[in-house]
Short mmCIF file of C-alpha atoms and ligand atoms in Angstrom, two decimals:
data_model
loop_
_atom_site.label_atom_id
_atom_site.label_comp_id
_atom_site.label_asym_id
_atom_site.label_seq_id
_atom_site.Cartn_x
_atom_site.Cartn_y
_atom_site.Cartn_z
CA MET A 1356 25.18 3.23 -10.15
CA ALA A 1357 23.75 4.43 -6.83
CA GLU A 1358 26.65 6.90 -6.56
CA THR A 1359 25.70 8.53 -9.84
CA LEU A 1360 22.02 8.76 -8.90
CA LEU A 1361 22.34 9.77 -5.25
CA GLU A 1362 24.28 12.89 -4.30
CA ALA A 1363 24.94 11.80 -0.72
CA LYS A 1364 26.16 8.60 0.88
CA LYS A 1365 24.16 9.39 4.00
CA LEU A 1366 20.52 10.47 4.14
CA ASN A 1367 19.19 13.01 6.63
CA ASN A 1368 15.85 13.57 8.30
CA PHE A 1369 13.74 16.37 6.77
CA ILE A 1370 12.34 18.45 9.62
CA ASP A 1371 10.90 21.96 9.36
CA GLY A 1372 12.42 22.31 5.90
CA ASN A 1373 15.94 21.42 7.13
CA TRP A 1374 18.01 18.33 6.36
CA VAL A 1375 19.00 17.12 9.82
CA ALA A 1376 21.74 14.54 10.46
CA THR A 1377 21.71 11.93 13.25
CA ASN A 1378 24.62 10.22 14.99
CA GLU A 1379 23.35 6.71 14.52
CA THR A 1380 22.70 5.20 11.09
CA SER A 1381 22.10 1.82 9.50
CA ASP A 1382 23.11 0.50 6.09
CA VAL A 1383 20.65 0.29 3.22
CA ILE A 1384 21.39 -2.86 1.25
CA ASN A 1385 20.50 -3.56 -2.38
CA PRO A 1386 18.68 -6.93 -2.13
CA ALA A 1387 19.79 -7.84 -5.65
CA ASN A 1388 23.53 -7.89 -4.91
CA GLY A 1389 24.16 -7.22 -1.21
CA GLU A 1390 25.88 -3.88 -1.85
CA THR A 1391 25.44 -0.98 0.57
CA ILE A 1392 23.69 1.83 -1.27
CA VAL A 1393 23.46 4.52 1.40
CA HIS A 1394 23.23 5.02 5.17
CA VAL A 1395 19.92 5.96 6.80
CA PRO A 1396 19.40 7.79 10.11
CA LEU A 1397 18.28 5.80 13.12
CA SER A 1398 16.47 8.59 14.98
CA ASP A 1399 15.12 8.52 18.50
CA GLY A 1400 11.85 9.87 19.83
CA GLY A 1401 13.36 13.35 20.24
CA ALA A 1402 13.36 13.82 16.46
CA VAL A 1403 9.62 13.10 16.43
CA ASP A 1404 9.07 15.77 19.12
CA THR A 1405 10.98 18.34 17.08
CA ALA A 1406 9.12 17.41 13.90
CA VAL A 1407 5.73 17.62 15.61
CA GLU A 1408 6.49 21.10 17.01
CA ALA A 1409 7.40 22.29 13.52
CA ALA A 1410 4.36 20.57 11.99
CA LYS A 1411 1.95 22.13 14.51
CA LYS A 1412 3.18 25.61 13.69
CA ALA A 1413 3.21 25.04 9.93
CA GLN A 1414 -0.22 23.41 9.88
CA LYS A 1415 -1.95 26.46 11.37
CA GLU A 1416 -0.84 28.55 8.39
CA TRP A 1417 -1.22 25.77 5.80
CA ALA A 1418 -4.85 25.21 6.75
CA LYS A 1419 -5.57 28.88 5.95
CA VAL A 1420 -4.14 28.61 2.41
CA PRO A 1421 -7.09 28.13 0.03
CA ALA A 1422 -7.31 24.47 -1.00
CA PRO A 1423 -6.91 25.22 -4.76
CA GLN A 1424 -3.58 26.86 -3.93
CA ARG A 1425 -2.55 23.91 -1.78
CA ALA A 1426 -3.38 21.75 -4.78
CA GLU A 1427 -1.01 23.72 -7.01
CA VAL A 1428 1.91 22.38 -4.97
CA LEU A 1429 0.69 18.84 -5.66
CA LEU A 1430 0.42 19.62 -9.39
CA GLU A 1431 4.03 20.77 -9.33
CA VAL A 1432 5.03 17.64 -7.39
CA GLY A 1433 3.27 15.46 -10.00
CA ASN A 1434 5.07 17.26 -12.84
CA MET A 1435 8.45 16.89 -11.14
CA MET A 1436 7.84 13.20 -10.47
CA LYS A 1437 7.02 12.81 -14.16
CA GLU A 1438 10.27 14.50 -15.18
CA ARG A 1439 12.25 12.34 -12.73
CA LYS A 1440 10.34 9.11 -13.34
CA GLU A 1441 13.29 7.12 -14.70
CA ARG A 1442 15.69 8.23 -11.96
CA LEU A 1443 13.10 7.45 -9.27
CA ALA A 1444 12.37 4.05 -10.80
CA GLN A 1445 16.05 3.09 -10.90
CA LEU A 1446 16.61 4.11 -7.28
CA LEU A 1447 13.45 2.25 -6.29
CA THR A 1448 14.69 -0.91 -7.97
CA MET A 1449 18.00 -0.58 -6.13
CA GLU A 1450 16.52 -0.19 -2.67
CA ASN A 1451 13.55 -2.56 -3.03
CA GLY A 1452 14.56 -5.05 -5.74
CA LYS A 1453 11.40 -4.98 -7.88
CA VAL A 1454 12.13 -5.11 -11.60
CA LEU A 1455 12.44 -1.78 -13.40
CA GLU A 1456 9.19 -2.16 -15.34
CA GLU A 1457 7.29 -2.51 -12.06
CA ALA A 1458 9.29 0.28 -10.39
CA ARG A 1459 8.24 2.62 -13.22
CA GLY A 1460 4.66 1.50 -12.64
CA GLU A 1461 4.92 2.30 -8.95
CA VAL A 1462 6.27 5.80 -9.64
CA GLN A 1463 3.46 6.28 -12.15
CA GLU A 1464 0.95 5.50 -9.40
CA GLY A 1465 2.43 8.35 -7.38
CA ILE A 1466 2.18 10.70 -10.36
CA ASP A 1467 -1.46 9.70 -10.92
CA MET A 1468 -2.20 10.29 -7.24
CA ALA A 1469 -0.63 13.77 -7.35
CA PHE A 1470 -2.83 14.86 -10.26
CA TYR A 1471 -5.94 13.20 -8.83
CA MET A 1472 -5.54 14.77 -5.38
CA ALA A 1473 -4.65 18.14 -6.93
CA GLY A 1474 -8.16 18.00 -8.43
CA GLU A 1475 -9.56 17.53 -4.94
CA GLY A 1476 -8.24 20.99 -4.10
CA ARG A 1477 -11.16 22.31 -6.16
CA ARG A 1478 -13.67 19.83 -4.75
CA LEU A 1479 -13.27 18.67 -1.13
CA PHE A 1480 -17.05 18.51 -1.33
CA GLY A 1481 -19.30 18.90 1.66
CA HIS A 1482 -23.10 19.09 1.52
CA THR A 1483 -25.58 21.90 1.69
CA THR A 1484 -28.94 20.61 2.92
CA PRO A 1485 -32.36 22.04 3.71
CA ALA A 1486 -32.74 23.12 7.36
CA GLU A 1487 -35.72 22.05 9.48
CA LEU A 1488 -36.63 25.62 10.37
CA PRO A 1489 -37.39 28.69 8.24
CA ASN A 1490 -34.66 31.24 7.53
CA LYS A 1491 -31.95 28.85 8.50
CA PHE A 1492 -29.05 27.49 6.43
CA SER A 1493 -27.19 24.24 7.04
CA MET A 1494 -24.13 22.60 5.56
CA SER A 1495 -21.33 20.17 6.28
CA GLN A 1496 -17.67 20.66 5.42
CA ARG A 1497 -14.41 18.76 5.62
CA CYS A 1498 -11.77 20.20 7.99
CA PRO A 1499 -8.14 19.18 8.40
CA VAL A 1500 -7.38 17.13 11.49
CA GLY A 1501 -4.04 18.81 12.28
CA VAL A 1502 -0.79 16.86 12.46
CA VAL A 1503 -1.03 13.35 11.00
CA GLY A 1504 1.44 10.47 11.13
CA ILE A 1505 2.04 8.07 8.27
CA ILE A 1506 3.96 4.81 8.64
CA THR A 1507 4.81 2.94 5.43
CA PRO A 1508 6.28 -0.47 4.47
CA TRP A 1509 9.21 -1.36 2.22
CA ASN A 1510 7.28 -3.11 -0.55
CA PHE A 1511 5.82 0.07 -2.11
CA PRO A 1512 8.19 2.77 -0.83
CA ILE A 1513 6.76 5.64 -2.88
CA ALA A 1514 3.21 4.73 -4.02
CA ILE A 1515 1.82 4.07 -0.54
CA ALA A 1516 3.37 7.29 0.79
CA THR A 1517 1.63 9.25 -1.97
CA TRP A 1518 -1.72 7.57 -1.23
CA LYS A 1519 -1.44 8.90 2.30
CA SER A 1520 0.52 12.17 2.20
CA PHE A 1521 -1.15 13.73 -0.86
CA PRO A 1522 -4.73 13.64 0.48
CA ALA A 1523 -3.45 14.71 3.91
CA ILE A 1524 -1.62 17.72 2.47
CA VAL A 1525 -4.34 18.88 0.07
CA ALA A 1526 -6.83 18.73 2.96
CA GLY A 1527 -4.70 21.15 4.99
CA ASN A 1528 -2.85 18.86 7.41
CA ALA A 1529 0.86 18.66 8.23
CA VAL A 1530 2.54 15.25 7.96
CA ILE A 1531 5.14 13.30 9.92
CA TRP A 1532 6.25 10.40 7.73
CA LYS A 1533 8.22 7.38 8.95
CA PRO A 1534 9.33 5.28 5.98
CA ALA A 1535 10.49 1.66 6.34
CA THR A 1536 14.16 1.48 7.31
CA GLU A 1537 14.89 -0.91 4.42
CA THR A 1538 13.71 1.57 1.76
CA PRO A 1539 14.41 5.19 2.75
CA ILE A 1540 15.56 6.58 -0.60
CA MET A 1541 12.12 7.23 -2.07
CA ALA A 1542 11.26 9.28 1.03
CA HIS A 1543 14.39 11.38 0.52
CA GLU A 1544 13.54 11.92 -3.15
CA LEU A 1545 9.89 12.80 -2.48
CA ALA A 1546 10.80 15.23 0.32
CA LYS A 1547 13.28 16.93 -2.04
CA ILE A 1548 10.58 17.23 -4.68
CA PHE A 1549 8.17 18.79 -2.17
CA GLU A 1550 10.90 21.22 -1.06
CA GLU A 1551 11.61 22.28 -4.65
CA ALA A 1552 7.89 22.48 -5.45
CA GLY A 1553 7.53 25.16 -2.76
CA LEU A 1554 5.71 23.34 0.04
CA PRO A 1555 6.04 25.56 3.13
CA LYS A 1556 8.55 24.38 5.74
CA GLY A 1557 7.18 21.98 8.32
CA VAL A 1558 4.16 20.78 6.31
CA LEU A 1559 5.96 17.54 5.38
CA ASN A 1560 8.52 16.07 7.77
CA VAL A 1561 10.41 12.80 7.25
CA VAL A 1562 11.78 11.07 10.34
CA TYR A 1563 13.79 7.91 9.69
CA GLY A 1564 14.25 5.22 12.29
CA LYS A 1565 13.02 1.90 13.57
CA GLY A 1566 9.33 1.25 14.05
CA SER A 1567 10.00 0.37 17.68
CA ALA A 1568 11.52 3.84 18.27
CA VAL A 1569 10.19 6.43 15.80
CA GLY A 1570 6.95 4.61 14.89
CA ASP A 1571 6.11 3.88 18.51
CA LYS A 1572 6.79 7.50 19.52
CA MET A 1573 4.45 8.71 16.76
CA VAL A 1574 1.71 6.34 17.86
CA HIS A 1575 1.93 7.68 21.43
CA HIS A 1576 2.44 11.37 20.65
CA ASP A 1577 -0.48 13.46 21.96
CA ASP A 1578 -0.28 15.99 19.12
CA ILE A 1579 -0.41 13.44 16.28
CA ARG A 1580 -4.15 13.01 15.83
CA VAL A 1581 -4.20 10.38 13.06
CA ILE A 1582 -2.00 7.38 12.34
CA SER A 1583 -2.25 5.98 8.83
CA PHE A 1584 -0.37 2.68 8.73
CA THR A 1585 0.38 0.10 6.05
CA GLY A 1586 2.26 -3.02 7.01
CA SER A 1587 1.94 -6.37 8.70
CA ASN A 1588 -1.03 -7.58 10.67
CA ASP A 1589 0.85 -7.97 13.96
CA THR A 1590 2.24 -4.43 13.91
CA GLY A 1591 -1.10 -2.98 12.79
CA ARG A 1592 -3.09 -4.67 15.54
CA ASN A 1593 -0.67 -3.40 18.14
CA ILE A 1594 -0.83 0.16 16.77
CA ALA A 1595 -4.64 0.02 16.68
CA SER A 1596 -4.91 -1.00 20.31
CA GLU A 1597 -2.46 1.73 21.42
CA CYS A 1598 -4.35 4.34 19.37
CA GLY A 1599 -7.64 3.07 20.79
CA LYS A 1600 -6.49 3.83 24.32
CA GLN A 1601 -5.82 7.43 23.29
CA LEU A 1602 -8.99 7.82 21.15
CA LYS A 1603 -6.67 8.45 18.22
CA LYS A 1604 -7.98 7.87 14.71
CA VAL A 1605 -6.12 5.02 13.01
CA SER A 1606 -6.29 3.71 9.47
CA LEU A 1607 -4.81 0.26 8.84
CA GLU A 1608 -3.96 -1.45 5.54
CA MET A 1609 -2.46 -4.87 6.21
CA GLY A 1610 -1.99 -8.32 4.73
CA GLY A 1611 -3.81 -10.46 2.22
CA LYS A 1612 -4.30 -14.08 1.14
CA ASN A 1613 -5.60 -13.31 -2.31
CA ALA A 1614 -7.06 -15.88 -4.67
CA VAL A 1615 -7.72 -16.25 -8.37
CA ILE A 1616 -10.75 -18.41 -9.19
CA VAL A 1617 -10.60 -20.24 -12.52
CA MET A 1618 -13.91 -21.71 -13.65
CA ASP A 1619 -14.45 -24.56 -16.14
CA ASP A 1620 -15.56 -22.06 -18.83
CA ALA A 1621 -12.54 -19.74 -18.47
CA ASP A 1622 -10.07 -18.76 -21.16
CA LEU A 1623 -7.19 -20.80 -19.69
CA ASP A 1624 -4.38 -19.03 -21.57
CA LEU A 1625 -5.61 -15.68 -20.29
CA ALA A 1626 -6.04 -17.07 -16.78
CA ALA A 1627 -2.49 -18.48 -16.74
CA GLU A 1628 -1.09 -15.14 -17.90
CA GLY A 1629 -3.02 -13.25 -15.20
CA ILE A 1630 -1.99 -15.70 -12.49
CA ILE A 1631 1.71 -15.59 -13.37
CA TRP A 1632 1.73 -11.78 -13.28
CA SER A 1633 -0.15 -11.60 -9.97
CA ALA A 1634 1.71 -14.41 -8.22
CA TYR A 1635 5.32 -13.86 -9.27
CA GLY A 1636 5.42 -10.12 -10.06
CA THR A 1637 7.35 -8.27 -7.33
CA SER A 1638 8.42 -11.81 -6.32
CA GLY A 1639 5.03 -12.21 -4.64
CA GLN A 1640 5.81 -9.37 -2.21
CA ARG A 1641 2.64 -7.39 -2.89
CA CYS A 1642 -0.21 -7.18 -0.42
CA THR A 1643 -2.46 -8.01 -3.40
CA ALA A 1644 -0.28 -10.83 -4.79
CA ALA A 1645 -2.13 -14.01 -5.72
CA SER A 1646 -1.04 -16.86 -3.47
CA ARG A 1647 -4.00 -19.20 -4.09
CA VAL A 1648 -5.58 -20.47 -7.29
CA ILE A 1649 -9.02 -21.95 -6.74
CA VAL A 1650 -9.56 -24.03 -9.84
CA HIS A 1651 -12.51 -26.08 -11.09
CA GLU A 1652 -11.42 -29.73 -11.08
CA ASP A 1653 -12.39 -30.19 -14.75
CA VAL A 1654 -9.70 -27.72 -15.90
CA LYS A 1655 -7.15 -28.21 -13.14
CA GLU A 1656 -4.70 -30.32 -15.14
CA ARG A 1657 -4.83 -28.11 -18.20
CA LEU A 1658 -4.27 -24.96 -16.10
CA GLU A 1659 -1.42 -26.58 -14.19
CA GLU A 1660 0.36 -27.50 -17.44
CA ARG A 1661 0.09 -23.92 -18.66
CA LEU A 1662 1.36 -22.50 -15.35
CA LEU A 1663 4.36 -24.86 -15.30
CA ALA A 1664 5.25 -23.86 -18.87
CA GLU A 1665 5.04 -20.14 -17.97
CA ILE A 1666 7.07 -20.57 -14.77
CA GLU A 1667 9.86 -22.15 -16.85
CA LYS A 1668 10.06 -18.97 -18.90
CA LEU A 1669 10.44 -16.57 -15.94
CA THR A 1670 13.87 -14.93 -15.88
CA ILE A 1671 15.16 -14.15 -12.40
CA GLY A 1672 17.82 -11.66 -11.33
CA ASP A 1673 18.70 -8.03 -10.67
CA GLY A 1674 15.71 -5.87 -11.61
CA LEU A 1675 17.95 -3.27 -13.25
CA ASN A 1676 18.60 -5.78 -16.02
CA GLU A 1677 15.46 -5.38 -18.09
CA THR A 1678 15.50 -8.96 -19.33
CA ASN A 1679 14.67 -10.14 -15.79
CA LYS A 1680 11.02 -10.57 -14.87
CA VAL A 1681 11.39 -11.60 -11.21
CA GLY A 1682 13.67 -9.76 -8.77
CA PRO A 1683 15.02 -10.64 -5.34
CA ILE A 1684 13.35 -11.03 -1.94
CA ILE A 1685 13.83 -7.99 0.29
CA ASN A 1686 16.13 -9.57 2.91
CA LYS A 1687 17.32 -12.75 4.60
CA ALA A 1688 14.41 -12.79 7.05
CA GLY A 1689 11.97 -12.71 4.13
CA LEU A 1690 13.79 -15.60 2.47
CA GLU A 1691 13.75 -17.65 5.68
CA LYS A 1692 10.01 -17.08 6.13
CA ILE A 1693 9.36 -18.40 2.62
CA GLN A 1694 11.58 -21.47 3.24
CA LYS A 1695 9.65 -22.17 6.44
CA TYR A 1696 6.36 -22.23 4.51
CA ILE A 1697 7.80 -24.56 1.84
CA GLN A 1698 8.55 -27.03 4.61
CA ILE A 1699 5.08 -26.54 6.11
CA GLY A 1700 3.43 -27.11 2.72
CA LYS A 1701 5.34 -30.37 2.19
CA GLU A 1702 4.50 -31.60 5.67
CA GLU A 1703 0.83 -30.75 5.14
CA GLY A 1704 0.78 -32.97 2.05
CA ALA A 1705 0.58 -30.42 -0.77
CA LYS A 1706 2.46 -31.51 -3.90
CA LEU A 1707 5.45 -29.34 -4.83
CA VAL A 1708 5.62 -29.21 -8.64
CA ALA A 1709 7.90 -26.20 -9.26
CA GLY A 1710 10.57 -24.28 -7.35
CA GLY A 1711 10.64 -24.51 -3.57
CA TYR A 1712 14.30 -23.55 -3.11
CA VAL A 1713 16.66 -20.62 -2.59
CA LEU A 1714 18.75 -19.71 -5.67
CA GLU A 1715 22.39 -19.71 -4.58
CA ASP A 1716 24.55 -20.30 -7.65
CA GLY A 1717 26.83 -17.64 -9.17
CA ASP A 1718 25.56 -14.06 -8.85
CA PHE A 1719 22.43 -15.25 -7.03
CA ALA A 1720 24.59 -15.87 -3.95
CA LYS A 1721 25.18 -12.12 -3.51
CA GLY A 1722 21.45 -11.35 -3.20
CA HIS A 1723 18.31 -13.03 -1.87
CA TYR A 1724 16.55 -15.00 -4.58
CA PHE A 1725 13.83 -17.63 -4.38
CA ALA A 1726 12.66 -19.83 -7.27
CA PRO A 1727 9.04 -19.25 -8.37
CA THR A 1728 7.14 -22.02 -6.63
CA LEU A 1729 3.95 -23.95 -7.32
CA PHE A 1730 2.16 -26.34 -4.96
CA THR A 1731 -0.76 -28.33 -6.27
CA ASP A 1732 -3.50 -30.42 -4.64
CA ALA A 1733 -3.58 -28.06 -1.66
CA THR A 1734 -6.67 -27.99 0.55
CA PRO A 1735 -8.32 -24.81 1.84
CA ASP A 1736 -7.45 -25.43 5.48
CA MET A 1737 -3.68 -25.89 4.97
CA ARG A 1738 -1.50 -23.18 6.46
CA ILE A 1739 0.01 -22.44 3.02
CA ALA A 1740 -3.56 -21.71 1.88
CA GLN A 1741 -4.44 -19.59 4.94
CA GLU A 1742 -1.38 -17.56 5.98
CA GLU A 1743 0.43 -14.73 4.18
CA ILE A 1744 3.80 -15.99 2.89
CA PHE A 1745 4.91 -12.82 1.05
CA GLY A 1746 6.99 -14.57 -1.60
CA PRO A 1747 6.70 -16.25 -5.00
CA VAL A 1748 4.69 -19.21 -3.71
CA LEU A 1749 1.37 -20.23 -5.24
CA SER A 1750 -0.98 -23.04 -4.19
CA LEU A 1751 -3.56 -24.67 -6.45
CA ILE A 1752 -6.77 -25.71 -4.67
CA PRO A 1753 -9.18 -27.85 -6.74
CA VAL A 1754 -12.95 -27.36 -6.23
CA LYS A 1755 -16.09 -28.95 -7.70
CA SER A 1756 -18.37 -25.93 -8.22
CA PHE A 1757 -18.73 -22.16 -8.43
CA GLU A 1758 -20.37 -22.07 -4.99
CA GLU A 1759 -17.49 -23.99 -3.43
CA ALA A 1760 -14.99 -21.64 -5.11
CA ILE A 1761 -16.63 -18.60 -3.52
CA GLU A 1762 -16.70 -20.32 -0.13
CA VAL A 1763 -13.00 -21.21 -0.33
CA ASN A 1764 -12.11 -17.70 -1.45
CA ASN A 1765 -13.93 -16.22 1.55
CA GLY A 1766 -12.68 -18.82 4.03
CA VAL A 1767 -9.55 -16.93 5.11
CA SER A 1768 -9.01 -14.27 7.76
CA TYR A 1769 -7.99 -11.62 5.18
CA GLY A 1770 -10.13 -9.80 2.59
CA LEU A 1771 -7.99 -7.67 0.29
CA SER A 1772 -8.24 -8.78 -3.35
CA SER A 1773 -9.85 -11.58 -5.36
CA SER A 1774 -10.36 -12.42 -9.00
CA ILE A 1775 -12.40 -14.73 -11.18
CA PHE A 1776 -11.82 -15.98 -14.70
CA THR A 1777 -15.10 -17.00 -16.35
CA THR A 1778 -17.02 -16.28 -19.54
CA ASP A 1779 -20.43 -16.71 -17.89
CA ALA A 1780 -22.09 -13.30 -17.34
CA ASN A 1781 -24.30 -14.61 -14.54
CA ARG A 1782 -21.29 -15.89 -12.63
CA VAL A 1783 -19.53 -12.54 -13.12
CA PHE A 1784 -22.34 -10.70 -11.38
CA GLN A 1785 -22.80 -13.30 -8.64
CA ALA A 1786 -19.06 -13.32 -7.94
CA GLN A 1787 -18.65 -9.54 -7.70
CA ARG A 1788 -21.52 -9.58 -5.20
CA ASP A 1789 -20.38 -12.54 -3.11
CA LEU A 1790 -16.56 -12.26 -3.00
CA ASP A 1791 -15.80 -10.85 0.44
CA THR A 1792 -12.81 -8.65 -0.45
CA GLY A 1793 -12.29 -4.91 -0.83
CA ILE A 1794 -11.12 -5.37 -4.43
CA VAL A 1795 -12.56 -7.74 -7.06
CA TYR A 1796 -11.23 -8.34 -10.58
CA VAL A 1797 -12.99 -10.19 -13.39
CA ASN A 1798 -10.84 -11.82 -16.09
CA ALA A 1799 -7.68 -10.24 -14.67
CA GLY A 1800 -5.31 -11.18 -11.84
CA THR A 1801 -5.46 -9.86 -8.27
CA THR A 1802 -3.13 -6.87 -8.79
CA GLY A 1803 -3.43 -3.59 -10.68
CA ALA A 1804 -5.48 -1.19 -8.55
CA GLU A 1805 -6.10 2.29 -9.97
CA ILE A 1806 -5.62 5.27 -7.65
CA HIS A 1807 -9.03 6.93 -8.11
CA LEU A 1808 -10.80 3.91 -6.60
CA PRO A 1809 -10.75 3.01 -2.90
CA PHE A 1810 -7.91 0.63 -1.94
CA GLY A 1811 -8.19 -1.65 1.07
CA GLY A 1812 -9.82 -4.76 2.37
CA THR A 1813 -12.30 -6.44 4.64
CA LYS A 1814 -11.79 -8.61 7.75
CA GLY A 1815 -8.16 -8.92 8.94
CA THR A 1816 -6.83 -6.75 6.11
CA GLY A 1817 -7.84 -3.49 7.71
CA ASN A 1818 -10.17 -1.59 9.98
CA GLY A 1819 -12.68 -0.21 7.50
CA HIS A 1820 -10.70 2.72 6.09
CA ARG A 1821 -9.41 3.04 2.55
CA ASP A 1822 -6.22 4.42 1.00
CA SER A 1823 -6.51 6.25 -2.34
CA GLY A 1824 -9.74 7.23 -4.05
CA VAL A 1825 -11.80 10.08 -2.67
CA GLN A 1826 -12.31 7.84 0.39
CA ALA A 1827 -8.71 8.56 1.47
CA LEU A 1828 -9.89 12.05 2.43
CA ASP A 1829 -12.08 10.54 5.15
CA VAL A 1830 -8.95 9.47 7.03
CA PHE A 1831 -7.43 12.94 7.01
CA THR A 1832 -10.48 15.15 7.59
CA GLU A 1833 -13.06 15.75 10.29
CA TRP A 1834 -16.64 16.60 9.34
CA LYS A 1835 -18.06 19.85 10.67
CA ALA A 1836 -21.81 20.59 10.60
CA VAL A 1837 -22.62 24.30 10.37
CA TYR A 1838 -26.06 25.89 11.10
CA ILE A 1839 -26.64 29.56 10.28
CA ASP A 1840 -29.89 31.06 11.57
CA TYR A 1841 -30.85 34.28 9.78
CA SER A 1842 -34.37 34.58 11.23
CA GLY A 1843 -33.35 37.15 13.84
CA LYS A 1844 -35.00 35.19 16.63
CA LEU A 1845 -34.21 32.10 18.69
CA GLN A 1846 -35.53 29.06 16.82
CA ARG A 1847 -35.31 25.83 18.78
CA ALA A 1848 -34.81 22.68 16.72
CA GLN A 1849 -36.98 19.63 17.58
CA ILE A 1850 -38.97 21.55 20.21
CA ASP A 1851 -42.75 21.51 19.68
CA THR A 1852 -44.29 24.94 19.16
CA GLU A 1853 -48.00 25.73 19.69
P1 NAP B 2730 5.86 -4.13 9.14
O1 NAP B 2730 7.01 -4.90 9.67
O2 NAP B 2730 4.60 -4.11 9.93
O3 NAP B 2730 6.41 -2.63 8.94
C1 NAP B 2730 5.63 -1.61 8.38
C2 NAP B 2730 6.07 -0.28 8.95
O4 NAP B 2730 5.75 -0.24 10.35
C3 NAP B 2730 7.57 -0.05 8.86
O5 NAP B 2730 7.81 1.31 8.58
C4 NAP B 2730 8.06 -0.42 10.25
O6 NAP B 2730 9.27 0.19 10.59
C5 NAP B 2730 6.91 0.11 11.08
N1 NAP B 2730 6.81 -0.46 12.43
C6 NAP B 2730 7.30 -1.64 12.89
N2 NAP B 2730 7.03 -1.79 14.21
C7 NAP B 2730 6.36 -0.68 14.60
C8 NAP B 2730 5.81 -0.26 15.84
N3 NAP B 2730 5.89 -0.99 16.96
N4 NAP B 2730 5.18 0.93 15.90
C9 NAP B 2730 5.06 1.70 14.79
N5 NAP B 2730 5.58 1.35 13.57
C10 NAP B 2730 6.21 0.16 13.48
O7 NAP B 2730 5.48 -4.60 7.68
P2 NAP B 2730 6.45 -4.90 6.45
O8 NAP B 2730 7.03 -6.24 6.63
O9 NAP B 2730 7.37 -3.74 6.26
O10 NAP B 2730 5.43 -4.89 5.22
C11 NAP B 2730 4.85 -6.03 4.69
C12 NAP B 2730 3.41 -6.14 5.11
O11 NAP B 2730 2.69 -5.00 4.65
C13 NAP B 2730 2.70 -7.33 4.51
O12 NAP B 2730 1.90 -7.97 5.49
C14 NAP B 2730 1.82 -6.72 3.43
O13 NAP B 2730 0.68 -7.48 3.10
C15 NAP B 2730 1.48 -5.41 4.05
N6 NAP B 2730 1.05 -4.44 3.02
C16 NAP B 2730 -0.28 -4.10 2.97
C17 NAP B 2730 -0.74 -3.22 2.00
C18 NAP B 2730 -2.19 -2.83 1.95
O14 NAP B 2730 -2.49 -1.75 1.44
N7 NAP B 2730 -3.12 -3.63 2.44
C19 NAP B 2730 0.16 -2.68 1.08
C20 NAP B 2730 1.50 -3.06 1.15
C21 NAP B 2730 1.94 -3.94 2.15
P3 NAP B 2730 10.72 -0.51 10.37
O15 NAP B 2730 10.52 -1.66 9.44
O16 NAP B 2730 11.54 0.56 9.79
O17 NAP B 2730 11.20 -0.92 11.72
#
């Protein structure tokens, strides 16, 4: 199927509007069946240098194009993504494994972001304010930063790139984008769309290659003034410290240990449905996936029964088969990490009540599949309740009260998403105030962010920036304060006059 969707067997870098081949490549494997889909360039730092030179030149001109005209390119990109939605979704399922329904949802997020950020072309609001002195005008405005670098993970190969590149481009920057080596096809498709939509050469450049080569070169390149990174905590911390040494702006979106709280007054059927979708959708490989359920002890047994019944119904397999609800794990290393945590959970004394094993029979053997897993009677301090597993593994933690539930939710090093199921209005308002995460859901699971709201988290999830929403513009713009004195004389601010 890949042959019919992709024109080439080998992808190329996209630099200064040209498709540039490299000598070295690596194979891109479909995690559902082990087949090689395409070959991706393994570039070296030299490709980053070439891309940055092109981007610097292009950005100077791009910044002078009026923002509403820049936005028209994004509108065209959004329309083209809409036309190609099914093709993009199928390719996304092949390279990443997520089931087709979710792949369509991810492409839709990109489309939404294109239209939302196109609107920013007519806003990009600054402020006009009164000046302290007579006959003086003052205002603030957003300015592009210049050349920006974006580094993206494999688990959302197109949505995350749109959260970063669309605000960067509408604000007048040029972009160097390094996609994850596992999932390069969406980058190829999006670059092609930008090319056909008429984006000037050099404004968007895609450089494929390993993080340790291309990513590292971007982080250390003097002319890349912003790094916007989404990925693991270890990589992000390292990037932040390297950027810190260079006084380079860095935006980090990293891991999560997200919880669903289920109170004694909750609608348990609804809660079970929300938990199943958040925990096992994308095989748990979402930064916002639920991996803890903090449940009031009075309803624990009833909730557990419902979850076990729902887990039984989950169909697992290749995401291109629309009857499947849970797809594969991205690669062998991902599978091994999950297995390691199953062992840890057992040794810590949590009770394994569903799954806990690799699926290896028949067609499963060709891909990387893990059975949806449920631990119960976990305690908040266990490693399975503290560390990001990034797989279909959920732990039930019983608590005695609402206050304890909030404390357990907040007692982890991450702060991305949280949710509470309750029918008590007072608890709803207390919870949205006290849950220490960047995203809070009430009577819904921990996934399902909308692009016009800020996306990101507190504590170890990030460093205070946000992807998507109008807040994304803060990453890719500098503020300039402008004072215009039309008094015809020298007026000195803050200096006492007689
Ligand atoms: P990762 O290993 O950190 O990789 C992310 C990106 O960084 C990849 O493109 C990778 O390149 C690159 N990279 C690796 N080493 C680098 C280095 N030394 N310098 C510069 N770039 C480098 O993360 P992942 O395993 O792909 O992604 C999963 C993680 O992302 C999870 O922790 C998940 O929670 C997090 N995530 C967070 C959000 C959020 O918004 N909070 C959203 C989605 C995912 P290569 O892989 O090509 O070498």
